[in-house]
């Protein structure tokens, strides 16, 4: 393995453990995780591999095959920056349960596509450290630890979806997660049996203000929940009544979250009934709600969705936090080429850089490689 070779060359000796954790796409349930709601992501076939050995002192030596150069040596958590914060954040969050470590990282998640490479990095390192130090954590505990590292150490107020998808997914399945109880179920997503594919359309555009807008949406939802007297928007049962009590953006955000939770449950119901071919309308409705009510889409995402539907996709939506990144389209295999052509020519008409197409096959969650 490339990562173990790099580990040996930089640090001498074999790594004590090697873990792989995948990125994710979200089939449906967007921005619902931090509203105690439902999500349905699945792991993608790309991820992060971490080769790790413990150290006797508190030094952290880090090397990434994606950032060539000498290993970064960190003797205090405050010294970390860039990608190293996700790794150091996990170690810092574990506190005195662990000491220092030598860590080599390799990854193949397409950069900037919004496929959660940071969650994959956190979960790979958290899993390796749990394993090395015999901490006895469950996959969900590893996900929660990773989320805490990202919230408290990196400063991104994300929910639990990405880390849970990376830690808990099963091959050939989507992960239905209740973000309040943290109960989860693997739902079979047998695309091939129905002659279907989920195509990732990476717009290759990422808008800079995404982080600030994410925190703003979260604050609007929390404020709306306070006004409605509920713990979280998940608890709204009378949507019409709730909307009467709210105005402006908070009203729109509430509309999205409440209807999106219903869409997740409906989509899970269709999958469990074997009606995967019928889920397209829910994907489309989710996209319109994210575009018009939650206002986290972008012109590039909207065009990817519209053009893939024109090209014959059964349904399409933006996936992930928004403001760039990727859309997904559910496409019958015999329509794949026409969908790609339709999106490519729509982008070309506007002289936008061509998007990148990736096939999304539901892959397994984090696992030990050696
Ligand atoms: C980002 C966050 C997730 C989730 C999505 C939106 O990916 O990391 O926790 O909130 O956005 O669904």
CSV table of N, CA, C and O in Angstrom, one decimal, residues 85-144:
chain,number,residue,atom,x,y,z
A,85,UNK,N,-5.5,20.4,11.0
A,85,UNK,CA,-6.5,20.6,12.1
A,85,UNK,C,-7.4,19.5,12.4
A,85,UNK,O,-7.9,19.3,13.5
A,86,UNK,N,-7.9,18.9,11.3
A,86,UNK,CA,-8.9,17.8,11.4
A,86,UNK,C,-8.3,16.6,12.2
A,86,UNK,O,-8.9,15.9,13.0
A,87,UNK,N,-7.0,16.4,12.0
A,87,UNK,CA,-6.3,15.2,12.6
A,87,UNK,C,-6.0,15.6,14.1
A,87,UNK,O,-6.3,14.9,15.0
A,88,UNK,N,-5.4,16.8,14.2
A,88,UNK,CA,-5.0,17.2,15.6
A,88,UNK,C,-6.2,17.4,16.4
A,88,UNK,O,-6.2,17.1,17.6
A,89,UNK,N,-7.3,17.9,15.8
A,89,UNK,CA,-8.6,18.0,16.5
A,89,UNK,C,-9.1,16.7,17.1
A,89,UNK,O,-9.6,16.7,18.3
A,90,UNK,N,-8.9,15.6,16.4
A,90,UNK,CA,-9.4,14.3,16.9
A,90,UNK,C,-8.5,14.0,18.1
A,90,UNK,O,-9.0,13.6,19.2
A,91,UNK,N,-7.2,14.2,18.0
A,91,UNK,CA,-6.3,13.8,19.1
A,91,UNK,C,-6.6,14.7,20.3
A,91,UNK,O,-6.6,14.3,21.4
A,92,UNK,N,-6.8,16.0,20.0
A,92,UNK,CA,-7.0,16.9,21.1
A,92,UNK,C,-8.3,16.6,21.8
A,92,UNK,O,-8.4,16.6,23.1
A,93,UNK,N,-9.4,16.2,21.1
A,93,UNK,CA,-10.6,15.8,21.7
A,93,UNK,C,-10.5,14.6,22.5
A,93,UNK,O,-11.2,14.4,23.5
A,94,UNK,N,-9.7,13.7,22.1
A,94,UNK,CA,-9.5,12.4,22.9
A,94,UNK,C,-8.7,12.8,24.2
A,94,UNK,O,-8.7,12.0,25.2
A,95,UNK,N,-8.0,13.9,24.3
A,95,UNK,CA,-7.4,14.4,25.5
A,95,UNK,C,-6.3,13.4,26.0
A,95,UNK,O,-5.6,12.8,25.2
A,96,UNK,N,-6.4,13.1,27.3
A,96,UNK,CA,-5.3,12.3,27.9
A,96,UNK,C,-5.6,10.8,27.7
A,96,UNK,O,-4.9,9.9,28.3
A,97,UNK,N,-6.6,10.4,26.9
A,97,UNK,CA,-6.8,9.0,26.6
A,97,UNK,C,-5.8,8.5,25.6
A,97,UNK,O,-5.6,7.3,25.4
A,98,UNK,N,-5.1,9.5,24.9
A,98,UNK,CA,-4.1,9.1,23.9
A,98,UNK,C,-2.8,10.0,24.1
A,98,UNK,O,-2.9,11.0,24.7
A,99,UNK,N,-1.7,9.5,23.6
A,99,UNK,CA,-0.5,10.3,23.6
A,99,UNK,C,-0.3,10.8,22.2
A,99,UNK,O,-1.2,10.9,21.4
A,100,UNK,N,1.0,11.0,21.8
A,100,UNK,CA,1.3,11.5,20.4
A,100,UNK,C,1.1,10.3,19.4
A,100,UNK,O,0.9,9.2,19.8
A,101,UNK,N,1.4,10.6,18.2
A,101,UNK,CA,1.3,9.6,17.1
A,101,UNK,C,2.0,10.0,15.9
A,101,UNK,O,2.2,11.2,15.6
A,102,UNK,N,2.5,9.0,15.2
A,102,UNK,CA,3.0,9.2,13.8
A,102,UNK,C,1.9,8.8,12.9
A,102,UNK,O,1.3,7.6,13.0
A,103,UNK,N,1.5,9.6,11.9
A,103,UNK,CA,0.4,9.4,11.1
A,103,UNK,C,0.7,9.7,9.6
A,103,UNK,O,1.1,10.8,9.3
A,104,UNK,N,0.5,8.8,8.7
A,104,UNK,CA,0.6,9.0,7.3
A,104,UNK,C,-0.8,8.9,6.7
A,104,UNK,O,-1.6,8.0,7.0
A,105,UNK,N,-1.2,9.9,5.8
A,105,UNK,CA,-2.5,9.9,5.3
A,105,UNK,C,-2.5,9.9,3.7
A,105,UNK,O,-1.6,10.5,3.1
A,106,UNK,N,-3.4,9.1,3.2
A,106,UNK,CA,-3.6,9.1,1.7
A,106,UNK,C,-5.0,9.2,1.5
A,106,UNK,O,-5.9,8.7,2.2
A,107,UNK,N,-5.4,9.9,0.4
A,107,UNK,CA,-6.8,10.0,0.1
A,107,UNK,C,-7.1,10.1,-1.4
A,107,UNK,O,-6.3,10.6,-2.1
A,108,UNK,N,-8.3,9.7,-1.8
A,108,UNK,CA,-8.7,9.8,-3.2
A,108,UNK,C,-10.0,10.4,-3.4
A,108,UNK,O,-10.7,10.2,-4.4
A,109,UNK,N,-10.5,11.1,-2.4
A,109,UNK,CA,-11.8,11.8,-2.6
A,109,UNK,C,-11.6,13.0,-3.5
A,109,UNK,O,-10.7,13.9,-3.2
A,110,UNK,N,-12.3,13.1,-4.6
A,110,UNK,CA,-12.1,14.3,-5.5
A,110,UNK,C,-12.2,15.6,-4.7
A,110,UNK,O,-13.2,15.8,-4.0
A,111,UNK,N,-11.2,16.4,-4.7
A,111,UNK,CA,-11.1,17.6,-3.9
A,111,UNK,C,-12.2,18.6,-4.3
A,111,UNK,O,-12.5,18.8,-5.4
A,112,UNK,N,-12.8,19.2,-3.3
A,112,UNK,CA,-13.7,20.3,-3.5
A,112,UNK,C,-15.1,19.8,-4.0
A,112,UNK,O,-15.9,20.7,-4.3
A,113,UNK,N,-15.3,18.5,-4.1
A,113,UNK,CA,-16.6,18.1,-4.7
A,113,UNK,C,-17.7,18.0,-3.6
A,113,UNK,O,-18.9,17.7,-3.9
A,114,UNK,N,-17.4,18.4,-2.4
A,114,UNK,CA,-18.4,18.3,-1.3
A,114,UNK,C,-18.8,16.9,-0.9
A,114,UNK,O,-19.9,16.6,-0.5
A,115,UNK,N,-17.8,16.0,-1.0
A,115,UNK,CA,-18.1,14.6,-0.6
A,115,UNK,C,-17.5,14.3,0.8
A,115,UNK,O,-17.2,13.1,1.1
A,116,UNK,N,-17.3,15.3,1.6
A,116,UNK,CA,-16.9,15.1,3.0
A,116,UNK,C,-15.6,14.5,3.2
A,116,UNK,O,-15.4,13.5,4.0
A,117,UNK,N,-14.6,15.0,2.6
A,117,UNK,CA,-13.2,14.5,2.8
A,117,UNK,C,-12.8,14.8,4.3
A,117,UNK,O,-12.0,14.0,4.9
A,118,UNK,N,-13.3,15.9,4.8
A,118,UNK,CA,-12.8,16.2,6.2
A,118,UNK,C,-13.4,15.2,7.2
A,118,UNK,O,-12.7,14.7,8.1
A,119,UNK,N,-14.7,14.8,7.0
A,119,UNK,CA,-15.2,13.8,7.9
A,119,UNK,C,-14.5,12.5,7.7
A,119,UNK,O,-14.2,11.8,8.7
A,120,UNK,N,-14.2,12.1,6.5
A,120,UNK,CA,-13.4,10.9,6.3
A,120,UNK,C,-12.1,10.9,7.0
A,120,UNK,O,-11.7,9.9,7.6
A,121,UNK,N,-11.4,12.0,6.9
A,121,UNK,CA,-10.1,12.1,7.6
A,121,UNK,C,-10.3,12.0,9.1
A,121,UNK,O,-9.5,11.2,9.7
A,122,UNK,N,-11.3,12.7,9.7
A,122,UNK,CA,-11.5,12.6,11.1
A,122,UNK,C,-11.8,11.1,11.5
A,122,UNK,O,-11.3,10.6,12.5
A,123,UNK,N,-12.7,10.5,10.8
A,123,UNK,CA,-13.2,9.2,11.2
A,123,UNK,C,-12.0,8.1,11.0
A,123,UNK,O,-11.9,7.2,11.8
A,124,UNK,N,-11.2,8.3,9.9
A,124,UNK,CA,-10.1,7.3,9.8
A,124,UNK,C,-9.2,7.4,11.0
A,124,UNK,O,-8.7,6.4,11.5
A,125,UNK,N,-8.9,8.7,11.4
A,125,UNK,CA,-7.9,8.8,12.5
A,125,UNK,C,-8.5,8.4,13.8
A,125,UNK,O,-7.9,7.7,14.6
A,126,UNK,N,-9.8,8.8,14.0
A,126,UNK,CA,-10.5,8.4,15.3
A,126,UNK,C,-10.6,6.9,15.4
A,126,UNK,O,-10.3,6.3,16.5
A,127,UNK,N,-10.9,6.2,14.3
A,127,UNK,CA,-11.0,4.7,14.3
A,127,UNK,C,-9.6,4.1,14.6
A,127,UNK,O,-9.5,3.2,15.4
A,128,UNK,N,-8.6,4.6,14.0
A,128,UNK,CA,-7.2,4.1,14.2
A,128,UNK,C,-6.8,4.3,15.6
A,128,UNK,O,-6.2,3.3,16.2
A,129,UNK,N,-7.1,5.4,16.2
A,129,UNK,CA,-6.7,5.7,17.6
A,129,UNK,C,-7.5,4.8,18.6
A,129,UNK,O,-6.9,4.3,19.5
A,130,UNK,N,-8.8,4.7,18.3
A,130,UNK,CA,-9.6,3.8,19.1
A,130,UNK,C,-9.1,2.4,19.1
A,130,UNK,O,-9.0,1.8,20.2
A,131,UNK,N,-8.7,2.0,18.0
A,131,UNK,CA,-8.2,0.6,17.8
A,131,UNK,C,-6.8,0.5,18.5
A,131,UNK,O,-6.6,-0.4,19.4
A,132,UNK,N,-5.9,1.4,18.3
A,132,UNK,CA,-4.6,1.3,18.9
A,132,UNK,C,-4.6,1.4,20.5
A,132,UNK,O,-3.9,0.7,21.1
A,133,UNK,N,-5.5,2.3,21.0
A,133,UNK,CA,-5.5,2.5,22.4
A,133,UNK,C,-6.6,1.7,23.1
A,133,UNK,O,-6.9,1.9,24.3
A,134,UNK,N,-7.2,0.8,22.3
A,134,UNK,CA,-8.3,-0.1,22.9
A,134,UNK,C,-9.3,0.7,23.7
A,134,UNK,O,-9.7,0.3,24.8
A,135,UNK,N,-9.8,1.7,23.1
A,135,UNK,CA,-10.8,2.6,23.8
A,135,UNK,C,-12.2,2.0,23.8
A,135,UNK,O,-13.1,2.5,24.5
A,136,UNK,N,-12.4,1.0,23.0
A,136,UNK,CA,-13.7,0.3,23.0
A,136,UNK,C,-14.9,1.2,22.5
A,136,UNK,O,-16.0,1.1,23.0
A,137,UNK,N,-14.7,2.1,21.6
A,137,UNK,CA,-15.7,2.9,21.1
A,137,UNK,C,-16.6,2.2,20.0
A,137,UNK,O,-16.1,1.4,19.3
A,138,UNK,N,-17.9,2.6,20.0
A,138,UNK,CA,-18.7,2.1,18.9
A,138,UNK,C,-18.5,3.0,17.7
A,138,UNK,O,-18.0,4.1,17.8
A,139,UNK,N,-18.9,2.5,16.5
A,139,UNK,CA,-18.8,3.4,15.3
A,139,UNK,C,-19.5,4.7,15.5
A,139,UNK,O,-19.0,5.8,15.1
A,140,UNK,N,-20.6,4.7,16.2
A,140,UNK,CA,-21.3,6.0,16.4
A,140,UNK,C,-20.5,6.9,17.4
A,140,UNK,O,-20.4,8.1,17.2
A,141,UNK,N,-19.8,6.3,18.3
A,141,UNK,CA,-19.0,7.1,19.2
A,141,UNK,C,-17.8,7.7,18.5
A,141,UNK,O,-17.4,8.8,18.8
A,142,UNK,N,-17.3,7.0,17.5
A,142,UNK,CA,-16.2,7.5,16.7
A,142,UNK,C,-16.7,8.7,15.9
A,142,UNK,O,-16.0,9.7,15.7
A,143,UNK,N,-17.9,8.6,15.4
A,143,UNK,CA,-18.5,9.6,14.6
A,143,UNK,C,-18.7,10.9,15.5
A,143,UNK,O,-18.4,12.0,15.1
A,144,UNK,N,-19.3,10.7,16.7
A,144,UNK,CA,-19.5,11.8,17.6
A,144,UNK,C,-18.2,12.5,18.0
A,144,UNK,O,-18.2,13.7,18.1
